[in-house]
Tab-separated table of C-alpha atoms and ligand atoms in Angstrom:
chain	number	residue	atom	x	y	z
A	1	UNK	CA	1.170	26.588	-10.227
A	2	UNK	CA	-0.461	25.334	-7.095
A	3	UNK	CA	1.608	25.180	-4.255
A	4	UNK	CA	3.757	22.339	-3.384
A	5	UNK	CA	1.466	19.797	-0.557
A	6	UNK	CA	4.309	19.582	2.541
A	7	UNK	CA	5.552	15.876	3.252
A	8	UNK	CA	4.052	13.605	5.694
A	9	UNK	CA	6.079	12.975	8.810
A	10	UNK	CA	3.471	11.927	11.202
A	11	UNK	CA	0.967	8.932	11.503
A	12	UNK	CA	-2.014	11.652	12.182
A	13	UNK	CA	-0.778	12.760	8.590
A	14	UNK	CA	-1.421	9.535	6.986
A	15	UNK	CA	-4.088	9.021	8.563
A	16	UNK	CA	-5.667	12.429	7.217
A	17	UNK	CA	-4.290	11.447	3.561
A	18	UNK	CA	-6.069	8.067	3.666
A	19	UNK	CA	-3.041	5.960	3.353
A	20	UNK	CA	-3.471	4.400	6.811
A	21	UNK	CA	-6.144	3.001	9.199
A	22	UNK	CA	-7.146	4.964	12.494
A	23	UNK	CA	-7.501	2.006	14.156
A	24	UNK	CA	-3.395	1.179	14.036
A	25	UNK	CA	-2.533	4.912	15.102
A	26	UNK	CA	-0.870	2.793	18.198
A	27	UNK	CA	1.407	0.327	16.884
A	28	UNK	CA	2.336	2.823	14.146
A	29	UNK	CA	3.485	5.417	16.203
A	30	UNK	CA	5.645	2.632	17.614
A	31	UNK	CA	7.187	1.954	14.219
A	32	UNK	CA	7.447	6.149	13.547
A	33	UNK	CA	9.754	5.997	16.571
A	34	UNK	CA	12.433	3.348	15.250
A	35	UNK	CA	12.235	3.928	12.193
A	36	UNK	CA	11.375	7.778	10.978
A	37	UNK	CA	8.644	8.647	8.549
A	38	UNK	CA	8.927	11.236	5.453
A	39	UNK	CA	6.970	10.904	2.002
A	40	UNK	CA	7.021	13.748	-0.372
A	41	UNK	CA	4.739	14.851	-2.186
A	42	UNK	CA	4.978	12.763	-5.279
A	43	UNK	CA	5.448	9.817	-3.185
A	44	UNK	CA	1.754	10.091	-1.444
A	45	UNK	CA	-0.308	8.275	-4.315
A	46	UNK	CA	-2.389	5.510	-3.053
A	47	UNK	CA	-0.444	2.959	-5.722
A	48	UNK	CA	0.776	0.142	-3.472
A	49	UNK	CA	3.592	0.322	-5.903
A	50	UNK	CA	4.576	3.375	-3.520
A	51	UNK	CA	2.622	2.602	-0.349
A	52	UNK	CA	4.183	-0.312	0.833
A	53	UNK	CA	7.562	1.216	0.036
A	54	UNK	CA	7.123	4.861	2.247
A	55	UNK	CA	4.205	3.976	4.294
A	56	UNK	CA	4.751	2.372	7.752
A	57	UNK	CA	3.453	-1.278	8.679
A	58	UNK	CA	3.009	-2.999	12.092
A	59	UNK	CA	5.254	-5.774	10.298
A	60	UNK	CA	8.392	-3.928	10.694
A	61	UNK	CA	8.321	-4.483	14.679
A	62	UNK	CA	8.730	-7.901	13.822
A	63	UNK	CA	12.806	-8.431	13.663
A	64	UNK	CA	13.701	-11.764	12.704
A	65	UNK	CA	16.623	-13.537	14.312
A	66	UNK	CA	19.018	-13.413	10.983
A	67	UNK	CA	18.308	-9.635	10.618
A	68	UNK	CA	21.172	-7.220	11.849
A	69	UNK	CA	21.604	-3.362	12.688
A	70	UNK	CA	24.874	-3.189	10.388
A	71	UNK	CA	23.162	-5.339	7.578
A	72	UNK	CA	26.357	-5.061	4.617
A	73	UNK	CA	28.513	-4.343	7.307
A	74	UNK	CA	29.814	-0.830	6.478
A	75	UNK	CA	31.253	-0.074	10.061
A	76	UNK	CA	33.853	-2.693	9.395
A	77	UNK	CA	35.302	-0.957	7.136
A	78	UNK	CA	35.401	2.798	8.190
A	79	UNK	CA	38.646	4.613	8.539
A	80	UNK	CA	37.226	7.902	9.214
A	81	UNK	CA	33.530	8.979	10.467
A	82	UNK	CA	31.600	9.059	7.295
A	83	UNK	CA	33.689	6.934	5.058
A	84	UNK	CA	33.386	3.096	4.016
A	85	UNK	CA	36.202	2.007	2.481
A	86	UNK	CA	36.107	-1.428	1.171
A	87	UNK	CA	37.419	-2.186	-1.978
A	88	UNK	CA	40.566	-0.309	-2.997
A	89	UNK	CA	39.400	1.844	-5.524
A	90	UNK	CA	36.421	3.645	-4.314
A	91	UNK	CA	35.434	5.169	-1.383
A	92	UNK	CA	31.931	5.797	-0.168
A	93	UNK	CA	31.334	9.121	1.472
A	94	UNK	CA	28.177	9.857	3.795
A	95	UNK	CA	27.791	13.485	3.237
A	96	UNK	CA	24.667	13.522	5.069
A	97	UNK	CA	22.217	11.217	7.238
A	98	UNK	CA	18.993	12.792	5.885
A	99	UNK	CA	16.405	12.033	2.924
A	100	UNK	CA	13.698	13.096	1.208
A	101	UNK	CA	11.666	9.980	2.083
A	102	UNK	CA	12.631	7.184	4.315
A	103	UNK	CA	12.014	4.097	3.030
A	104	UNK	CA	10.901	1.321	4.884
A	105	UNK	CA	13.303	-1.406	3.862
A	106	UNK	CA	16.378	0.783	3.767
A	107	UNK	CA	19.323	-1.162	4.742
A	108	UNK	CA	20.946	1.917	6.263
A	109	UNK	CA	17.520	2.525	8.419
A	110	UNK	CA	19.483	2.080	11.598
A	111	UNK	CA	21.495	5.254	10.574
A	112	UNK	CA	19.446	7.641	8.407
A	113	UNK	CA	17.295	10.248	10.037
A	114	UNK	CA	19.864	11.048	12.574
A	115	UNK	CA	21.105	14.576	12.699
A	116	UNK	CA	21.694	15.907	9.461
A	117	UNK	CA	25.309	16.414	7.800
A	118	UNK	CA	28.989	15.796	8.473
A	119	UNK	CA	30.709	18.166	11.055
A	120	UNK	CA	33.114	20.615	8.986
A	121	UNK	CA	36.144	18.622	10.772
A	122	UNK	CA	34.595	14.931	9.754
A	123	UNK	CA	34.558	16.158	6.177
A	124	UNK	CA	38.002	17.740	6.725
A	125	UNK	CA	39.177	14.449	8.106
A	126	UNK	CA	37.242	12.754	5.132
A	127	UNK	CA	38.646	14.749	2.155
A	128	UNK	CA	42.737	14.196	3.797
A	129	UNK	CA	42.210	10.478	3.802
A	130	UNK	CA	40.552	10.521	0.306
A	131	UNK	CA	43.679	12.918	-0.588
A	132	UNK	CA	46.390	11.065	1.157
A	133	UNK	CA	45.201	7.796	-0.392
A	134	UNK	CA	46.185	7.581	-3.999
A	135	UNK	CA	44.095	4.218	-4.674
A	136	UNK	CA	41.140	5.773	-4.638
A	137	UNK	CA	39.810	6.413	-8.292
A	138	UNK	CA	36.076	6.828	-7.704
A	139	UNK	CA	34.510	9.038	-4.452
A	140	UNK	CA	30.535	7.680	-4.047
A	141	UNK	CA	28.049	9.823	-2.459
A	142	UNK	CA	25.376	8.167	-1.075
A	143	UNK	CA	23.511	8.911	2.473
A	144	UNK	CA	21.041	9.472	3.525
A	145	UNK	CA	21.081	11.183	0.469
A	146	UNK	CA	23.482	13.631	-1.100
A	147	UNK	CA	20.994	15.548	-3.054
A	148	UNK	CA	19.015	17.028	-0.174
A	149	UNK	CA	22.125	19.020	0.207
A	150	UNK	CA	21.597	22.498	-1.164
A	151	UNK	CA	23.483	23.186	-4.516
A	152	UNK	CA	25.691	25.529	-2.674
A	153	UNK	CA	26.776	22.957	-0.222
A	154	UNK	CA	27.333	19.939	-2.847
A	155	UNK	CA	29.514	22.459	-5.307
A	156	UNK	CA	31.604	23.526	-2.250
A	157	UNK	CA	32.056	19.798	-1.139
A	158	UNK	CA	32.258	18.495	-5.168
A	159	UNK	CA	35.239	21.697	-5.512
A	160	UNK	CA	37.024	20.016	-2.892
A	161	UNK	CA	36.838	16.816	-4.439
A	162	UNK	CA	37.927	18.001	-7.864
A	163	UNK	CA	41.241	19.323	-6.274
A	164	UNK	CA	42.271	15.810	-5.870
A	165	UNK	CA	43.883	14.676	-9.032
A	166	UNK	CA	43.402	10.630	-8.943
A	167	UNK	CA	39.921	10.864	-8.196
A	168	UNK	CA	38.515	10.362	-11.734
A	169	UNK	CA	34.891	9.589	-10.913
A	170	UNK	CA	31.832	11.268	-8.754
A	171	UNK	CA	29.371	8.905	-8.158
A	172	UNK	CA	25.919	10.398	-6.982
A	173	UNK	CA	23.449	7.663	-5.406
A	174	UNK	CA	20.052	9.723	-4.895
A	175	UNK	CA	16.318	9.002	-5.196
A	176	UNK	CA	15.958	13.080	-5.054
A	177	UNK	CA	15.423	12.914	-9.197
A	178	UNK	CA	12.710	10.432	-8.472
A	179	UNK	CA	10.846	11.575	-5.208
A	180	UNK	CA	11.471	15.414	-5.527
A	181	UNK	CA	12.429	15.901	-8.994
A	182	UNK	CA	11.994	19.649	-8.505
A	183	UNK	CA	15.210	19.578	-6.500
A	184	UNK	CA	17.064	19.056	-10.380
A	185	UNK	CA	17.234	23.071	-11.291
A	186	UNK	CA	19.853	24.658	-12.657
A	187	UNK	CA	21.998	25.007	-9.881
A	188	UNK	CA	22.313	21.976	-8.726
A	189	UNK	CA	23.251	20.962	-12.727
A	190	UNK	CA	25.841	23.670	-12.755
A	191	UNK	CA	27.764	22.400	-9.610
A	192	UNK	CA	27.796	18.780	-11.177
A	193	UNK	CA	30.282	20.637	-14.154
A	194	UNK	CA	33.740	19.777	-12.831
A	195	UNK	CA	36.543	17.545	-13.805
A	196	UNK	CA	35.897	14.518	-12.203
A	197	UNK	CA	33.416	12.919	-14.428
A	198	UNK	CA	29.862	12.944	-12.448
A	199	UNK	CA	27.727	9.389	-12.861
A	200	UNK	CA	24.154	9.460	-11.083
A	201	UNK	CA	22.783	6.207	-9.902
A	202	UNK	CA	19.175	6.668	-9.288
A	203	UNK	CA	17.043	4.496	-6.710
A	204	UNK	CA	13.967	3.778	-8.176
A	205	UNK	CA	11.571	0.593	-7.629
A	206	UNK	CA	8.465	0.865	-9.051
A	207	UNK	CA	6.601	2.271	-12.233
A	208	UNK	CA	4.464	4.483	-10.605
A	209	UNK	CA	7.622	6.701	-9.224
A	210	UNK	CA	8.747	7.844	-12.721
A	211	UNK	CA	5.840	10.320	-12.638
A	212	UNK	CA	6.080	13.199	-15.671
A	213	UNK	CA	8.076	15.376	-13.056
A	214	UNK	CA	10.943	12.885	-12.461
A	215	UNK	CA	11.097	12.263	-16.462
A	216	UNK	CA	11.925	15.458	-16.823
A	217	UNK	CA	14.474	15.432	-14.273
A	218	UNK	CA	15.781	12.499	-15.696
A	219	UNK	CA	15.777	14.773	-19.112
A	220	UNK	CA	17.799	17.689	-17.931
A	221	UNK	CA	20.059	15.343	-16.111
A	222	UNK	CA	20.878	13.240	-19.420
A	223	UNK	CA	20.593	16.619	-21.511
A	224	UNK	CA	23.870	18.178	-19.546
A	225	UNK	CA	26.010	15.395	-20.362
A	226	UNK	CA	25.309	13.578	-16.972
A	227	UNK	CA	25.363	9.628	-17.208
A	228	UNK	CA	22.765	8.323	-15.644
A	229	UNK	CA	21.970	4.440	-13.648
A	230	UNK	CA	19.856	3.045	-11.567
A	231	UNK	CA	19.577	0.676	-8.719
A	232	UNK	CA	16.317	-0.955	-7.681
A	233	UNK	CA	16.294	-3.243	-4.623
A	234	UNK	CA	13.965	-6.301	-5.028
A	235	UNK	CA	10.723	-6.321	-2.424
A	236	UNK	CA	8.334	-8.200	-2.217
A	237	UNK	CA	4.347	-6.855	-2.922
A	238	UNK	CA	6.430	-4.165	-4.583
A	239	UNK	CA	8.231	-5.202	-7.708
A	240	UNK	CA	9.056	-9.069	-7.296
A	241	UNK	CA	7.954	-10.354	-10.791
A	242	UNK	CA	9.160	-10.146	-13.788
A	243	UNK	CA	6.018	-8.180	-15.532
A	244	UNK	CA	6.250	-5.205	-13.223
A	245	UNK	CA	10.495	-5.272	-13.334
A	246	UNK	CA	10.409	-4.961	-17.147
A	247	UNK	CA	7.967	-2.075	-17.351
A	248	UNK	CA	10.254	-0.034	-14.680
A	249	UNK	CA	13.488	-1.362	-16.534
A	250	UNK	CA	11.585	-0.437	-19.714
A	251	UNK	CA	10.476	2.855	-19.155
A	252	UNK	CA	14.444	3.774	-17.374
A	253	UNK	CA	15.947	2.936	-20.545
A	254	UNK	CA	13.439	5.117	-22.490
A	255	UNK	CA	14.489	7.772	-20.605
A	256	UNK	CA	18.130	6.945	-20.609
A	257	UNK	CA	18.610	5.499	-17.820
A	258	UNK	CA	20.919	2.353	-17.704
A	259	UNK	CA	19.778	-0.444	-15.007
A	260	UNK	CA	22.680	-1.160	-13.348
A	261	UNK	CA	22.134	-3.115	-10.184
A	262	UNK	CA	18.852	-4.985	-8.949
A	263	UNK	CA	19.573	-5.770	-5.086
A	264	UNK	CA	18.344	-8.616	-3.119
A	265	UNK	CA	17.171	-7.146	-0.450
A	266	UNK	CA	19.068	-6.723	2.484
A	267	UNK	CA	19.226	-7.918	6.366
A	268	UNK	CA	17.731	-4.949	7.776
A	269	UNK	CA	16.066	-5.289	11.714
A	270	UNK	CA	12.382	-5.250	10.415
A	271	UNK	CA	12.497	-5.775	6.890
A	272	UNK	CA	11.529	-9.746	6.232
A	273	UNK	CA	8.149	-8.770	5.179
A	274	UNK	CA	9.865	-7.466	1.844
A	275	UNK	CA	12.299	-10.364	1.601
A	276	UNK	CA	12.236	-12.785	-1.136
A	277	UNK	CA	14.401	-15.943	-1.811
A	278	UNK	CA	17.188	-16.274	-3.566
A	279	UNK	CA	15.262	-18.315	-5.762
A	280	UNK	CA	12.806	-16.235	-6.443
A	281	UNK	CA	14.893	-13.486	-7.434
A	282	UNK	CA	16.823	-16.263	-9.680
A	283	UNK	CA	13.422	-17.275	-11.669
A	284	UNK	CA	12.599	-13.354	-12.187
A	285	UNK	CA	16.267	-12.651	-13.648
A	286	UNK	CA	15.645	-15.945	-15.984
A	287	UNK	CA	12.557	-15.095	-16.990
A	288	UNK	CA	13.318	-11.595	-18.249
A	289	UNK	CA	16.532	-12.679	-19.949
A	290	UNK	CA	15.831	-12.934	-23.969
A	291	UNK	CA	12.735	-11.460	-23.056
A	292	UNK	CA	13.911	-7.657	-22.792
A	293	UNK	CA	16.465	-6.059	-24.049
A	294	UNK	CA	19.918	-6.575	-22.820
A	295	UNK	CA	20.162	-2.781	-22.252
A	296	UNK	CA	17.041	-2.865	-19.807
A	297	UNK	CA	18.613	-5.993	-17.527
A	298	UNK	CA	20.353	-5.318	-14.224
A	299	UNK	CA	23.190	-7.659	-12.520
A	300	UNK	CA	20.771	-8.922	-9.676
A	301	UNK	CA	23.618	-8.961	-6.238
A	302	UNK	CA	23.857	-9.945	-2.927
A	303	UNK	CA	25.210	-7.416	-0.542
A	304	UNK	CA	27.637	-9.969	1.557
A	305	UNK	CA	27.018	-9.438	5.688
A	306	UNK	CA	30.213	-8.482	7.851
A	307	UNK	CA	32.013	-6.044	5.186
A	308	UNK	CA	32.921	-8.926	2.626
A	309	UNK	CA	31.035	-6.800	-0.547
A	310	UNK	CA	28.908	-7.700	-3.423
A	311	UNK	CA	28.427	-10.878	-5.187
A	312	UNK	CA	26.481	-10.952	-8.254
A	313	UNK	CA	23.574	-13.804	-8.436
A	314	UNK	CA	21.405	-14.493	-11.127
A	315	UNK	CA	19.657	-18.218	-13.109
A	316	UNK	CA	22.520	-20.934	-13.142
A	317	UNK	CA	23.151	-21.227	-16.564
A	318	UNK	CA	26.400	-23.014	-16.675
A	319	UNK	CA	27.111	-26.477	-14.740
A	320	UNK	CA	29.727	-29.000	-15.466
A	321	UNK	CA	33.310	-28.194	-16.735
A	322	UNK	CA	34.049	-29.731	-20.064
A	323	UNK	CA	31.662	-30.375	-21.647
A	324	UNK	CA	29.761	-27.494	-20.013
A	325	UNK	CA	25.370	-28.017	-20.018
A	326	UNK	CA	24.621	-24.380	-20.693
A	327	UNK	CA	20.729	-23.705	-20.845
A	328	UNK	CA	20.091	-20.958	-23.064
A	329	UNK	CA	17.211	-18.179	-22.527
A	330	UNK	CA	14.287	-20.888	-23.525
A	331	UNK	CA	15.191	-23.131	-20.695
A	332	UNK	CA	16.822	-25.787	-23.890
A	333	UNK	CA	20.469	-27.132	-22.898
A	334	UNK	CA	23.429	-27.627	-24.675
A	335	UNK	CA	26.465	-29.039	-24.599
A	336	UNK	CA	29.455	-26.625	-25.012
A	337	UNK	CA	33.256	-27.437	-24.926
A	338	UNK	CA	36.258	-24.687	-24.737
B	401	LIG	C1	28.171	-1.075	-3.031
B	401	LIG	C2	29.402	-0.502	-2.538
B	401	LIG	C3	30.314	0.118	-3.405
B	401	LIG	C4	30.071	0.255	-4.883
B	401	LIG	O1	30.142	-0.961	-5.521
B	401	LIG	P1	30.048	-1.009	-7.107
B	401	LIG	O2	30.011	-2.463	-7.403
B	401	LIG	O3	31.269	-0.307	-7.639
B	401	LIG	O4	28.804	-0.275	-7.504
B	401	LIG	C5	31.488	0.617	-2.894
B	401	LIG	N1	31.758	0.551	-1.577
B	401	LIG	C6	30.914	-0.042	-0.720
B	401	LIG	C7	31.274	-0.067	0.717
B	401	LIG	C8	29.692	-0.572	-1.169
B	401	LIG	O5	28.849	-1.121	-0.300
B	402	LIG	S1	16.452	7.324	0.266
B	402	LIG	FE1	18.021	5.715	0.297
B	402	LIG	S2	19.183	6.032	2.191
B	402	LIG	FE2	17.269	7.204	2.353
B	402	LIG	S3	15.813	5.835	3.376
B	402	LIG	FE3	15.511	5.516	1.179
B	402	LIG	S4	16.875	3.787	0.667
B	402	LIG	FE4	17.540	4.599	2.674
């Protein structure tokens, strides 16, 4: 096997790779200071599928007035460093800051690339409020991104977790399947055996990522038992209409992974240049309805600013109370009475 091509970090290494212009070394390097750079391997094609999503733009200095550094508002609800607690039942746990990539809309950009993982007495501090707080049914890992963690590291942390005996659910929010499938060996498998029943959400947005490598980490994934969903977040020159949405929701499914949630992209400081509308997002969602399979569609939400949680959107198809005008999956209406 050849070996593995290292990551690009730097603007002189995208430069050297093609996937940016000499001329805007400047205002790039600008950018790489904000906002950190790191594509993987897999990630360096020249589809824009995956450029505009890992490779720096000039637009991202422009912050627009409605953008915020706290876009969903997770530092409103932290009890402990590391923790969001919002709704009663789950608690999200940032095991780590780091990524494989960084992507350039990330709604947690303000926070990820900073130094690395929990302290051993944040964790502490974060496992005794997950044990002392009976509520909480379902522990979320998310980031940065849990699976750059070494196998050794996640079993210790996923032992710990186990111990508790109301948490019933792991839930693992990672692109690592996706941008460095080779990260999926059998270690890392082996330390997602334990009692809490693992899930793995997987972040994907575009066609192009599910190369043959990430298949087949979707594959052994799905072959130990492990259930697996996705998330895709909507952007725009990305993945914002319907035709390219249905082949990635498509080809998940045919892999067996479940879309779960498509998000409207958030109010992160540099990010309008991905941002649709509402509306737009609306006509997609109504336009794949009846068209693909209900096992292939998403809930499209809205990640509420200041703290207040998700809110699922999606076409209007009810209006009126009694009788109701429903408009079915053709755009025909029909009147409806409970
Ligand atoms: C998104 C999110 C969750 C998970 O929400 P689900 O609808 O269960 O997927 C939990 N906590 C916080 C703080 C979140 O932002
Ligand atoms: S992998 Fe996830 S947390 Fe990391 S930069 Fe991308 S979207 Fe943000």
């Amino acid at each position: 096997m050849a070996p593995r091509k290292p990551a690009i970090t730097k603007v002189a290494d995208l430069i050297r790779e093609g996937l940016a212009d000499p001329t805007e070394a400047e205002v790039l390097d600008q950018v790489a200071e904000n906002f950190r750079i790191r594509i993987t391997p897999e990630m360096q094609g020249q589809s824009e599928g995956l450029a505009r999503q890992f490779v720096p733009s000039a637009e991202e200095l422009t912050i627009r007035p409605e953008e915020l550094t706290d876009p969903i508002g997770d530092a409103a609800h932290s009890p402990v460093p590391g923790l969001t607690h919002r709704y009663p039942d789950r608690v999200i746990l940032h095991a780590t800051q780091t990524c494989e990539v960084y992507c350039r809309f990330c709604f947690r950009r303000e926070a990820v690339g900073s130094d690395g993982a929990l302290g051993e007495d944040e964790l502490d501090a974060a496992i005794d409020y997950i044990a002392r707080t009976p509520a909480i049914w379902e522990v979320i890992l998310t980031g940065g991104d849990p699976m750059v963690l070494s196998a050794r590291r996640l079993s210790a942390l996923l032992n710990r977790i186990a111990a508790i005996d109301h948490v019933a659910v792991v839930r693992f929010h990672t692109r690592v399947p996706v941008v460095s499938p080779e990260r999926v060996n059998d270690a890392l498998i082996a330390a997602l055996r334990i009692r809490p029943a693992v899930y793995v959400v997987v972040h994907t947005n575009h066609p192009d990522e599910l190369t043959p490598e990430a298949r087949g980490a979707f594959g052994r994934l799905a072959d130990a038992g492990v259930p697996l969903l996705s998330q895709t977040v909507l952007l725009r020159g990305v993945n914002a209409d319907a035709e390219t949405l249905e082949r990635l929701f498509r080809l998940l499914v045919s892999h067996r992974v479940k879309p779960y949630y498509l998000h409207h992209c958030d109010l992160a400081r540099g990010t309008g240049h991905f941002r649709t509308t509402i509306a737009e997002g609306e006509a997609i969602m109504s336009a794949l309805r009846g068209r693909v399979s209900g096992v292939c569609l998403p809930t499209y939400v809205l990640d509420l600013p200041g703290g207040f949680g998700k809110v699922p959107l999606g076409a209007r198809y009810v209006e009126g109370s009694g009788p109701f005008r429903i408009t079915d999956y053709l755009g025909r209406t029909h009147l409806y009475s409970d």
